[in-house]
Amino acid sequence: MASKVNSLNARRALEALGANIKTARLKRRISVRDFAERVGVSESTVMRLEKGDDGVGIGTLAMACLVLGEIDRISEFLESGTDDTGLLLDQAALPKRINRKRNPGSAQAGSGLIGSADNDDDDGVGF
């Protein structure tokens, strides 16, 4: 197996994924031959997938998950609403302060403020 993934952490993650796929297949009592047939690949490809070979295509992984009844796990992977790192980065990118553009010809300094008590509706919402 010629490894294209140089990261030890990534290789370990692929190996763990492969082991999880194998365990799921065995729990469902599906033979390698039947699994390969249902996924649409050769038996050797299934064995490579279960060993965590980084050369196995993502389509094969998707079909394996489909056969195992776990296809939703792929579509939910790194979903933006549950991506904690992405959410933290979004929060960090929020502006610290909002500068209101002032009209140079305005007669009163405080007139027309958004969110002033006069503009609020019954629920306290000013927009």
Tab-separated table of N, CA, C and O in Angstrom:
chain	number	residue	atom	x	y	z
A	1	MET	N	0.853	-1.176	0.000
A	1	MET	CA	0.000	0.000	0.000
A	1	MET	C	0.892	1.230	0.000
A	1	MET	O	1.562	1.532	0.966
A	2	ALA	N	0.909	1.936	-1.092
A	2	ALA	CA	1.670	3.180	-1.190
A	2	ALA	C	0.848	4.295	-0.567
A	2	ALA	O	-0.234	4.608	-1.029
A	3	SER	N	1.375	4.882	0.487
A	3	SER	CA	0.629	5.881	1.222
A	3	SER	C	0.837	7.267	0.629
A	3	SER	O	1.955	7.713	0.438
A	4	LYS	N	-0.271	7.957	0.334
A	4	LYS	CA	-0.217	9.324	-0.149
A	4	LYS	C	-0.409	10.307	0.998
A	4	LYS	O	-0.092	11.463	0.881
A	5	VAL	N	-0.967	9.815	2.111
A	5	VAL	CA	-1.225	10.660	3.261
A	5	VAL	C	0.024	10.677	4.135
A	5	VAL	O	0.440	9.651	4.647
A	6	ASN	N	0.613	11.858	4.291
A	6	ASN	CA	1.845	11.976	5.055
A	6	ASN	C	1.626	12.163	6.546
A	6	ASN	O	2.520	11.930	7.337
A	7	SER	N	0.462	12.586	6.935
A	7	SER	CA	0.167	12.845	8.339
A	7	SER	C	-0.126	11.542	9.076
A	7	SER	O	-0.996	10.763	8.671
A	8	LEU	N	0.563	11.331	10.179
A	8	LEU	CA	0.334	10.148	11.000
A	8	LEU	C	-1.083	10.171	11.578
A	8	LEU	O	-1.758	9.142	11.613
A	9	ASN	N	-1.537	11.344	11.989
A	9	ASN	CA	-2.902	11.462	12.533
A	9	ASN	C	-3.949	11.113	11.479
A	9	ASN	O	-4.942	10.444	11.788
A	10	ALA	N	-3.741	11.575	10.259
A	10	ALA	CA	-4.692	11.276	9.186
A	10	ALA	C	-4.692	9.788	8.861
A	10	ALA	O	-5.749	9.182	8.649
A	11	ARG	N	-3.512	9.187	8.833
A	11	ARG	CA	-3.440	7.740	8.566
A	11	ARG	C	-4.157	6.947	9.651
A	11	ARG	O	-4.887	6.005	9.374
A	12	ARG	N	-3.935	7.344	10.908
A	12	ARG	CA	-4.606	6.652	12.018
A	12	ARG	C	-6.124	6.812	11.926
A	12	ARG	O	-6.868	5.877	12.217
A	13	ALA	N	-6.564	7.985	11.525
A	13	ALA	CA	-8.005	8.222	11.389
A	13	ALA	C	-8.594	7.340	10.288
A	13	ALA	O	-9.684	6.777	10.453
A	14	LEU	N	-7.878	7.204	9.173
A	14	LEU	CA	-8.348	6.340	8.086
A	14	LEU	C	-8.382	4.876	8.518
A	14	LEU	O	-9.310	4.137	8.178
A	15	GLU	N	-7.369	4.468	9.267
A	15	GLU	CA	-7.340	3.088	9.762
A	15	GLU	C	-8.505	2.835	10.722
A	15	GLU	O	-9.136	1.782	10.680
A	16	ALA	N	-8.799	3.809	11.578
A	16	ALA	CA	-9.923	3.675	12.509
A	16	ALA	C	-11.239	3.627	11.748
A	16	ALA	O	-12.138	2.831	12.080
A	17	LEU	N	-11.376	4.465	10.717
A	17	LEU	CA	-12.576	4.455	9.889
A	17	LEU	C	-12.746	3.095	9.228
A	17	LEU	O	-13.844	2.520	9.219
A	18	GLY	N	-11.678	2.568	8.664
A	18	GLY	CA	-11.727	1.251	8.028
A	18	GLY	C	-12.122	0.163	9.011
A	18	GLY	O	-12.958	-0.703	8.700
A	19	ALA	N	-11.548	0.212	10.208
A	19	ALA	CA	-11.893	-0.776	11.235
A	19	ALA	C	-13.358	-0.653	11.635
A	19	ALA	O	-14.043	-1.667	11.852
A	20	ASN	N	-13.867	0.578	11.705
A	20	ASN	CA	-15.272	0.784	12.044
A	20	ASN	C	-16.186	0.230	10.962
A	20	ASN	O	-17.243	-0.344	11.256
A	21	ILE	N	-15.802	0.402	9.715
A	21	ILE	CA	-16.597	-0.138	8.606
A	21	ILE	C	-16.616	-1.659	8.673
A	21	ILE	O	-17.668	-2.293	8.522
A	22	LYS	N	-15.464	-2.243	8.938
A	22	LYS	CA	-15.385	-3.708	9.041
A	22	LYS	C	-16.252	-4.209	10.189
A	22	LYS	O	-17.006	-5.174	10.037
A	23	THR	N	-16.162	-3.561	11.329
A	23	THR	CA	-16.967	-3.964	12.486
A	23	THR	C	-18.454	-3.859	12.172
A	23	THR	O	-19.238	-4.755	12.503
A	24	ALA	N	-18.854	-2.765	11.525
A	24	ALA	CA	-20.262	-2.585	11.163
A	24	ALA	C	-20.711	-3.675	10.198
A	24	ALA	O	-21.829	-4.207	10.329
A	25	ARG	N	-19.862	-4.025	9.242
A	25	ARG	CA	-20.202	-5.087	8.287
A	25	ARG	C	-20.361	-6.419	9.005
A	25	ARG	O	-21.332	-7.153	8.781
A	26	LEU	N	-19.433	-6.725	9.903
A	26	LEU	CA	-19.490	-7.992	10.628
A	26	LEU	C	-20.712	-8.060	11.553
A	26	LEU	O	-21.356	-9.111	11.669
A	27	LYS	N	-21.041	-6.951	12.209
A	27	LYS	CA	-22.227	-6.924	13.073
A	27	LYS	C	-23.490	-7.196	12.286
A	27	LYS	O	-24.449	-7.768	12.809
A	28	ARG	N	-23.502	-6.796	11.034
A	28	ARG	CA	-24.665	-7.013	10.171
A	28	ARG	C	-24.605	-8.372	9.482
A	28	ARG	O	-25.456	-8.708	8.684
A	29	ARG	N	-23.552	-9.118	9.779
A	29	ARG	CA	-23.346	-10.461	9.235
A	29	ARG	C	-23.354	-10.471	7.705
A	29	ARG	O	-23.998	-11.306	7.060
A	30	ILE	N	-22.625	-9.509	7.124
A	30	ILE	CA	-22.488	-9.424	5.663
A	30	ILE	C	-21.084	-9.900	5.308
A	30	ILE	O	-20.097	-9.388	5.836
A	31	SER	N	-20.996	-10.860	4.413
A	31	SER	CA	-19.687	-11.358	3.993
A	31	SER	C	-18.990	-10.323	3.118
A	31	SER	O	-19.633	-9.423	2.559
A	32	VAL	N	-17.676	-10.471	2.987
A	32	VAL	CA	-16.912	-9.559	2.128
A	32	VAL	C	-17.436	-9.636	0.704
A	32	VAL	O	-17.595	-8.611	0.035
A	33	ARG	N	-17.727	-10.834	0.245
A	33	ARG	CA	-18.211	-11.025	-1.128
A	33	ARG	C	-19.543	-10.304	-1.340
A	33	ARG	O	-19.707	-9.558	-2.309
A	34	ASP	N	-20.495	-10.509	-0.423
A	34	ASP	CA	-21.802	-9.850	-0.554
A	34	ASP	C	-21.671	-8.333	-0.427
A	34	ASP	O	-22.324	-7.582	-1.158
A	35	PHE	N	-20.843	-7.894	0.499
A	35	PHE	CA	-20.640	-6.461	0.700
A	35	PHE	C	-20.055	-5.829	-0.565
A	35	PHE	O	-20.539	-4.790	-1.028
A	36	ALA	N	-19.033	-6.464	-1.124
A	36	ALA	CA	-18.400	-5.949	-2.344
A	36	ALA	C	-19.410	-5.871	-3.482
A	36	ALA	O	-19.454	-4.884	-4.226
A	37	GLU	N	-20.237	-6.884	-3.589
A	37	GLU	CA	-21.244	-6.915	-4.650
A	37	GLU	C	-22.251	-5.782	-4.467
A	37	GLU	O	-22.603	-5.084	-5.429
A	38	ARG	N	-22.699	-5.567	-3.249
A	38	ARG	CA	-23.691	-4.521	-2.984
A	38	ARG	C	-23.087	-3.119	-3.123
A	38	ARG	O	-23.775	-2.189	-3.545
A	39	VAL	N	-21.807	-2.974	-2.764
A	39	VAL	CA	-21.137	-1.677	-2.904
A	39	VAL	C	-20.786	-1.410	-4.367
A	39	VAL	O	-20.724	-0.267	-4.803
A	40	GLY	N	-20.561	-2.485	-5.119
A	40	GLY	CA	-20.232	-2.350	-6.536
A	40	GLY	C	-18.737	-2.285	-6.797
A	40	GLY	O	-18.307	-1.643	-7.760
A	41	VAL	N	-17.964	-2.949	-5.938
A	41	VAL	CA	-16.506	-2.966	-6.087
A	41	VAL	C	-16.019	-4.402	-5.907
A	41	VAL	O	-16.791	-5.303	-5.581
A	42	SER	N	-14.732	-4.593	-6.096
A	42	SER	CA	-14.156	-5.923	-5.907
A	42	SER	C	-13.938	-6.212	-4.419
A	42	SER	O	-13.925	-5.294	-3.583
A	43	GLU	N	-13.752	-7.474	-4.106
A	43	GLU	CA	-13.482	-7.870	-2.723
A	43	GLU	C	-12.179	-7.243	-2.228
A	43	GLU	O	-12.085	-6.844	-1.063
A	44	SER	N	-11.203	-7.142	-3.107
A	44	SER	CA	-9.924	-6.544	-2.689
A	44	SER	C	-10.095	-5.062	-2.342
A	44	SER	O	-9.437	-4.555	-1.429
A	45	THR	N	-10.996	-4.371	-3.023
A	45	THR	CA	-11.260	-2.964	-2.699
A	45	THR	C	-11.914	-2.847	-1.332
A	45	THR	O	-11.582	-1.957	-0.550
A	46	VAL	N	-12.823	-3.769	-1.027
A	46	VAL	CA	-13.444	-3.772	0.309
A	46	VAL	C	-12.381	-3.993	1.376
A	46	VAL	O	-12.357	-3.300	2.400
A	47	MET	N	-11.474	-4.921	1.135
A	47	MET	CA	-10.414	-5.189	2.114
A	47	MET	C	-9.505	-3.972	2.275
A	47	MET	O	-9.098	-3.636	3.392
A	48	ARG	N	-9.215	-3.280	1.160
A	48	ARG	CA	-8.406	-2.055	1.247
A	48	ARG	C	-9.150	-0.972	2.032
A	48	ARG	O	-8.562	-0.276	2.855
A	49	LEU	N	-10.447	-0.827	1.789
A	49	LEU	CA	-11.262	0.142	2.520
A	49	LEU	C	-11.225	-0.158	4.013
A	49	LEU	O	-11.033	0.737	4.840
A	50	GLU	N	-11.365	-1.424	4.373
A	50	GLU	CA	-11.402	-1.819	5.770
A	50	GLU	C	-10.030	-1.715	6.448
A	50	GLU	O	-9.950	-1.689	7.669
A	51	LYS	N	-8.983	-1.629	5.669
A	51	LYS	CA	-7.637	-1.416	6.231
A	51	LYS	C	-7.302	0.071	6.328
A	51	LYS	O	-6.269	0.442	6.869
A	52	GLY	N	-8.140	0.917	5.742
A	52	GLY	CA	-7.899	2.350	5.785
A	52	GLY	C	-6.995	2.851	4.684
A	52	GLY	O	-6.359	3.898	4.819
A	53	ASP	N	-6.960	2.139	3.574
A	53	ASP	CA	-6.138	2.541	2.424
A	53	ASP	C	-6.630	3.892	1.898
A	53	ASP	O	-7.801	4.061	1.584
A	54	ASP	N	-5.704	4.854	1.808
A	54	ASP	CA	-6.078	6.200	1.366
A	54	ASP	C	-6.340	6.292	-0.135
A	54	ASP	O	-6.782	7.332	-0.614
A	55	GLY	N	-6.135	5.237	-0.868
A	55	GLY	CA	-6.379	5.242	-2.302
A	55	GLY	C	-7.791	4.832	-2.685
A	55	GLY	O	-8.172	4.907	-3.852
A	56	VAL	N	-8.588	4.398	-1.722
A	56	VAL	CA	-9.964	4.012	-2.004
A	56	VAL	C	-10.797	5.281	-2.179
A	56	VAL	O	-10.698	6.211	-1.374
A	57	GLY	N	-11.599	5.313	-3.211
A	57	GLY	CA	-12.351	6.514	-3.557
A	57	GLY	C	-13.464	6.854	-2.579
A	57	GLY	O	-14.024	5.986	-1.903
A	58	ILE	N	-13.797	8.128	-2.541
A	58	ILE	CA	-14.849	8.606	-1.653
A	58	ILE	C	-16.213	8.052	-2.063
A	58	ILE	O	-17.085	7.840	-1.216
A	59	GLY	N	-16.384	7.770	-3.343
A	59	GLY	CA	-17.631	7.151	-3.804
A	59	GLY	C	-17.802	5.761	-3.232
A	59	GLY	O	-18.920	5.347	-2.894
A	60	THR	N	-16.706	5.031	-3.096
A	60	THR	CA	-16.755	3.703	-2.491
A	60	THR	C	-17.142	3.816	-1.023
A	60	THR	O	-17.959	3.038	-0.525
A	61	LEU	N	-16.590	4.795	-0.339
A	61	LEU	CA	-16.949	5.036	1.060
A	61	LEU	C	-18.441	5.363	1.172
A	61	LEU	O	-19.139	4.838	2.038
A	62	ALA	N	-18.936	6.210	0.283
A	62	ALA	CA	-20.353	6.581	0.310
A	62	ALA	C	-21.240	5.359	0.081
A	62	ALA	O	-22.244	5.169	0.789
A	63	MET	N	-20.888	4.522	-0.873
A	63	MET	CA	-21.686	3.330	-1.143
A	63	MET	C	-21.610	2.345	0.023
A	63	MET	O	-22.611	1.713	0.366
A	64	ALA	N	-20.451	2.223	0.649
A	64	ALA	CA	-20.317	1.343	1.814
A	64	ALA	C	-21.231	1.829	2.938
A	64	ALA	O	-21.921	1.031	3.579
A	65	CYS	N	-21.262	3.125	3.162
A	65	CYS	CA	-22.134	3.695	4.197
A	65	CYS	C	-23.598	3.480	3.845
A	65	CYS	O	-24.421	3.198	4.730
A	66	LEU	N	-23.938	3.587	2.570
A	66	LEU	CA	-25.309	3.349	2.117
A	66	LEU	C	-25.716	1.909	2.401
A	66	LEU	O	-26.793	1.654	2.954
A	67	VAL	N	-24.857	0.966	2.042
A	67	VAL	CA	-25.145	-0.454	2.257
A	67	VAL	C	-25.290	-0.752	3.754
A	67	VAL	O	-26.147	-1.538	4.155
A	68	LEU	N	-24.509	-0.070	4.572
A	68	LEU	CA	-24.567	-0.277	6.021
A	68	LEU	C	-25.717	0.481	6.680
A	68	LEU	O	-25.939	0.357	7.881
A	69	GLY	N	-26.429	1.287	5.899
A	69	GLY	CA	-27.542	2.055	6.435
A	69	GLY	C	-27.107	3.298	7.192
A	69	GLY	O	-27.839	3.799	8.044
A	70	GLU	N	-25.941	3.814	6.877
A	70	GLU	CA	-25.386	4.967	7.591
A	70	GLU	C	-25.032	6.119	6.663
A	70	GLU	O	-24.136	6.910	6.959
A	71	ILE	N	-25.727	6.252	5.552
A	71	ILE	CA	-25.399	7.287	4.571
A	71	ILE	C	-25.567	8.697	5.143
A	71	ILE	O	-24.861	9.629	4.743
A	72	ASP	N	-26.471	8.867	6.107
A	72	ASP	CA	-26.677	10.191	6.698
A	72	ASP	C	-25.429	10.713	7.392
A	72	ASP	O	-25.241	11.916	7.507
A	73	ARG	N	-24.570	9.816	7.842
A	73	ARG	CA	-23.346	10.246	8.524
A	73	ARG	C	-22.435	11.042	7.586
A	73	ARG	O	-21.743	11.943	8.026
A	74	ILE	N	-22.456	10.706	6.312
A	74	ILE	CA	-21.607	11.437	5.361
A	74	ILE	C	-22.184	12.819	5.100
A	74	ILE	O	-21.467	13.810	5.109
A	75	SER	N	-23.491	12.902	4.885
A	75	SER	CA	-24.088	14.205	4.588
A	75	SER	C	-24.055	15.136	5.793
A	75	SER	O	-24.094	16.349	5.642
A	76	GLU	N	-23.962	14.584	7.000
A	76	GLU	CA	-23.895	15.402	8.210
A	76	GLU	C	-22.462	15.749	8.607
A	76	GLU	O	-22.252	16.572	9.486
A	77	PHE	N	-21.493	15.143	7.958
A	77	PHE	CA	-20.084	15.359	8.280
A	77	PHE	C	-19.709	16.823	8.056
A	77	PHE	O	-19.929	17.370	6.988
A	78	LEU	N	-19.199	17.470	9.076
A	78	LEU	CA	-18.799	18.880	9.058
A	78	LEU	C	-19.925	19.823	8.648
A	78	LEU	O	-19.685	20.866	8.048
A	79	GLU	N	-21.153	19.458	8.990
A	79	GLU	CA	-22.281	20.344	8.728
A	79	GLU	C	-22.021	21.670	9.431
A	79	GLU	O	-21.558	21.709	10.568
A	80	SER	N	-22.312	22.773	8.771
A	80	SER	CA	-21.940	24.091	9.292
A	80	SER	C	-22.535	24.388	10.657
A	80	SER	O	-21.914	25.067	11.474
A	81	GLY	N	-23.696	23.878	10.954
A	81	GLY	CA	-24.325	24.146	12.241
A	81	GLY	C	-23.707	23.389	13.401
A	81	GLY	O	-23.891	23.758	14.552
A	82	THR	N	-22.969	22.324	13.102
A	82	THR	CA	-22.341	21.536	14.165
A	82	THR	C	-20.820	21.573	14.096
A	82	THR	O	-20.151	20.873	14.850
A	83	ASP	N	-20.275	22.364	13.210
A	83	ASP	CA	-18.825	22.508	13.074
A	83	ASP	C	-18.340	23.520	14.110
A	83	ASP	O	-18.351	24.729	13.883
A	84	ASP	N	-17.934	23.023	15.278
A	84	ASP	CA	-17.567	23.908	16.389
A	84	ASP	C	-16.449	24.879	16.021
A	84	ASP	O	-16.520	26.057	16.351
A	85	THR	N	-15.420	24.406	15.341
A	85	THR	CA	-14.316	25.284	14.959
A	85	THR	C	-14.795	26.355	13.998
A	85	THR	O	-14.458	27.532	14.141
A	86	GLY	N	-15.590	25.967	13.012
A	86	GLY	CA	-16.134	26.938	12.063
A	86	GLY	C	-17.006	27.973	12.750
A	86	GLY	O	-16.945	29.164	12.437
A	87	LEU	N	-17.811	27.528	13.712
A	87	LEU	CA	-18.661	28.461	14.448
A	87	LEU	C	-17.830	29.442	15.266
A	87	LEU	O	-18.139	30.639	15.329
A	88	LEU	N	-16.757	28.950	15.891
A	88	LEU	CA	-15.878	29.837	16.653
A	88	LEU	C	-15.182	30.843	15.745
A	88	LEU	O	-15.025	32.012	16.105
A	89	LEU	N	-14.766	30.405	14.567
A	89	LEU	CA	-14.118	31.314	13.617
A	89	LEU	C	-15.097	32.373	13.132
A	89	LEU	O	-14.731	33.540	12.984
A	90	ASP	N	-16.348	31.963	12.892
A	90	ASP	CA	-17.375	32.936	12.505
A	90	ASP	C	-17.574	33.970	13.606
A	90	ASP	O	-17.676	35.164	13.341
A	91	GLN	N	-17.633	33.497	14.837
A	91	GLN	CA	-17.841	34.406	15.962
A	91	GLN	C	-16.662	35.358	16.117
A	91	GLN	O	-16.844	36.550	16.376
A	92	ALA	N	-15.451	34.856	15.930
A	92	ALA	CA	-14.260	35.701	16.061
A	92	ALA	C	-14.203	36.762	14.958
A	92	ALA	O	-13.615	37.823	15.142
A	93	ALA	N	-14.824	36.480	13.812
A	93	ALA	CA	-14.790	37.410	12.686
A	93	ALA	C	-15.852	38.496	12.791
A	93	ALA	O	-15.859	39.422	11.980
A	94	LEU	N	-16.738	38.384	13.771
A	94	LEU	CA	-17.766	39.414	13.925
A	94	LEU	C	-17.116	40.745	14.266
A	94	LEU	O	-16.113	40.782	14.983
A	95	PRO	N	-17.674	41.833	13.762
A	95	PRO	CA	-17.083	43.140	14.085
A	95	PRO	C	-17.220	43.433	15.574
A	95	PRO	O	-18.206	43.072	16.205
A	96	LYS	N	-16.216	44.073	16.110
A	96	LYS	CA	-16.223	44.431	17.524
A	96	LYS	C	-17.133	45.623	17.781
A	96	LYS	O	-17.650	45.811	18.863
A	97	ARG	N	-17.299	46.402	16.758
A	97	ARG	CA	-18.082	47.620	16.908
A	97	ARG	C	-18.725	47.945	15.565
A	97	ARG	O	-18.142	47.746	14.517
A	98	ILE	N	-19.922	48.484	15.620
A	98	ILE	CA	-20.636	48.896	14.417
A	98	ILE	C	-20.627	50.414	14.370
A	98	ILE	O	-21.095	51.077	15.288
A	99	ASN	N	-20.051	50.968	13.321
A	99	ASN	CA	-20.035	52.426	13.144
A	99	ASN	C	-21.231	52.840	12.308
A	99	ASN	O	-21.428	52.356	11.198
A	100	ARG	N	-22.031	53.746	12.868
A	100	ARG	CA	-23.193	54.253	12.166
A	100	ARG	C	-22.739	55.409	11.285
A	100	ARG	O	-22.033	56.306	11.736
A	101	LYS	N	-23.147	55.379	10.037
A	101	LYS	CA	-22.818	56.489	9.138
A	101	LYS	C	-23.671	57.685	9.537
A	101	LYS	O	-24.870	57.571	9.736
A	102	ARG	N	-23.044	58.825	9.651
A	102	ARG	CA	-23.768	60.038	10.035
A	102	ARG	C	-24.062	60.862	8.791
A	102	ARG	O	-23.249	60.974	7.888
A	103	ASN	N	-25.244	61.471	8.779
A	103	ASN	CA	-25.613	62.368	7.694
A	103	ASN	C	-24.986	63.727	7.975
A	103	ASN	O	-25.234	64.317	9.026
A	104	PRO	N	-24.164	64.236	7.074
A	104	PRO	CA	-23.502	65.508	7.339
A	104	PRO	C	-24.480	66.671	7.461
A	104	PRO	O	-24.209	67.634	8.148
A	105	GLY	N	-25.668	66.581	6.873
A	105	GLY	CA	-26.607	67.702	6.910
A	105	GLY	C	-27.692	67.540	7.944
A	105	GLY	O	-28.690	68.236	7.902
A	106	SER	N	-27.543	66.634	8.880
A	106	SER	CA	-28.614	66.406	9.843
A	106	SER	C	-28.710	67.566	10.820
A	106	SER	O	-27.720	68.076	11.314
A	107	ALA	N	-29.939	67.966	11.132
A	107	ALA	CA	-30.169	69.130	11.985
A	107	ALA	C	-29.915	68.811	13.451
A	107	ALA	O	-29.358	69.623	14.175
A	108	GLN	N	-30.320	67.621	13.908
A	108	GLN	CA	-30.114	67.260	15.304
A	108	GLN	C	-29.156	66.089	15.356
A	108	GLN	O	-29.234	65.168	14.561
A	109	ALA	N	-28.278	66.083	16.334
A	109	ALA	CA	-27.279	65.021	16.446
A	109	ALA	C	-27.923	63.689	16.782
A	109	ALA	O	-27.471	62.654	16.340
A	110	GLY	N	-29.007	63.672	17.571
A	110	GLY	CA	-29.581	62.409	18.007
A	110	GLY	C	-30.805	61.983	17.242
A	110	GLY	O	-31.425	60.996	17.577
A	111	SER	N	-31.219	62.698	16.211
A	111	SER	CA	-32.451	62.344	15.511
A	111	SER	C	-32.234	61.160	14.589
A	111	SER	O	-31.175	61.000	14.003
A	112	GLY	N	-33.258	60.316	14.498
A	112	GLY	CA	-33.219	59.197	13.556
A	112	GLY	C	-32.383	58.025	14.024
A	112	GLY	O	-31.953	57.228	13.212
A	113	LEU	N	-32.132	57.870	15.300
A	113	LEU	CA	-31.361	56.735	15.780
A	113	LEU	C	-32.174	55.451	15.652
A	113	LEU	O	-33.331	55.398	16.042
A	114	ILE	N	-31.558	54.434	15.130
A	114	ILE	CA	-32.217	53.145	15.017
A	114	ILE	C	-32.248	52.520	16.403
A	114	ILE	O	-31.254	52.513	17.115
A	115	GLY	N	-33.385	51.972	16.770
A	115	GLY	CA	-33.497	51.316	18.055
A	115	GLY	C	-33.846	52.267	19.182
A	115	GLY	O	-33.849	51.891	20.333
A	116	SER	N	-34.140	53.531	18.884
A	116	SER	CA	-34.549	54.447	19.940
A	116	SER	C	-35.925	54.028	20.435
A	116	SER	O	-36.672	53.350	19.739
A	117	ALA	N	-36.275	54.450	21.633
A	117	ALA	CA	-37.530	54.029	22.246
A	117	ALA	C	-38.729	54.439	21.405
A	117	ALA	O	-39.753	53.763	21.402
A	118	ASP	N	-38.652	55.536	20.676
A	118	ASP	CA	-39.770	56.006	19.870
A	118	ASP	C	-40.046	55.085	18.677
A	118	ASP	O	-41.152	55.040	18.180
A	119	ASN	N	-39.030	54.379	18.188
A	119	ASN	CA	-39.198	53.531	17.018
A	119	ASN	C	-39.538	52.100	17.366
A	119	ASN	O	-39.811	51.300	16.500
A	120	ASP	N	-39.533	51.728	18.634
A	120	ASP	CA	-39.781	50.355	19.037
A	120	ASP	C	-41.269	50.026	18.914
A	120	ASP	O	-42.123	50.845	19.186
A	121	ASP	N	-41.567	48.772	18.559
A	121	ASP	CA	-42.945	48.330	18.561
A	121	ASP	C	-43.302	47.808	19.963
A	121	ASP	O	-42.528	47.951	20.900
A	122	ASP	N	-44.441	47.169	20.122
A	122	ASP	CA	-44.890	46.706	21.433
A	122	ASP	C	-43.966	45.674	22.052
A	122	ASP	O	-43.898	45.538	23.264
A	123	ASP	N	-43.224	44.914	21.214
A	123	ASP	CA	-42.318	43.887	21.721
A	123	ASP	C	-40.903	44.421	21.936
A	123	ASP	O	-40.004	43.657	22.270
A	124	GLY	N	-40.689	45.694	21.725
A	124	GLY	CA	-39.372	46.257	21.913
A	124	GLY	C	-38.462	46.111	20.716
A	124	GLY	O	-37.267	46.285	20.810
A	125	VAL	N	-39.037	45.749	19.570
A	125	VAL	CA	-38.248	45.569	18.357
A	125	VAL	C	-38.361	46.828	17.522
A	125	VAL	O	-39.462	47.297	17.252
A	126	GLY	N	-37.203	47.371	17.137
A	126	GLY	CA	-37.211	48.647	16.422
A	126	GLY	C	-37.038	48.518	14.924
A	126	GLY	O	-36.632	49.461	14.270
A	127	PHE	N	-37.293	47.355	14.351
A	127	PHE	CA	-37.204	47.218	12.891
A	127	PHE	C	-38.336	46.408	12.350
A	127	PHE	O	-39.108	45.844	13.010
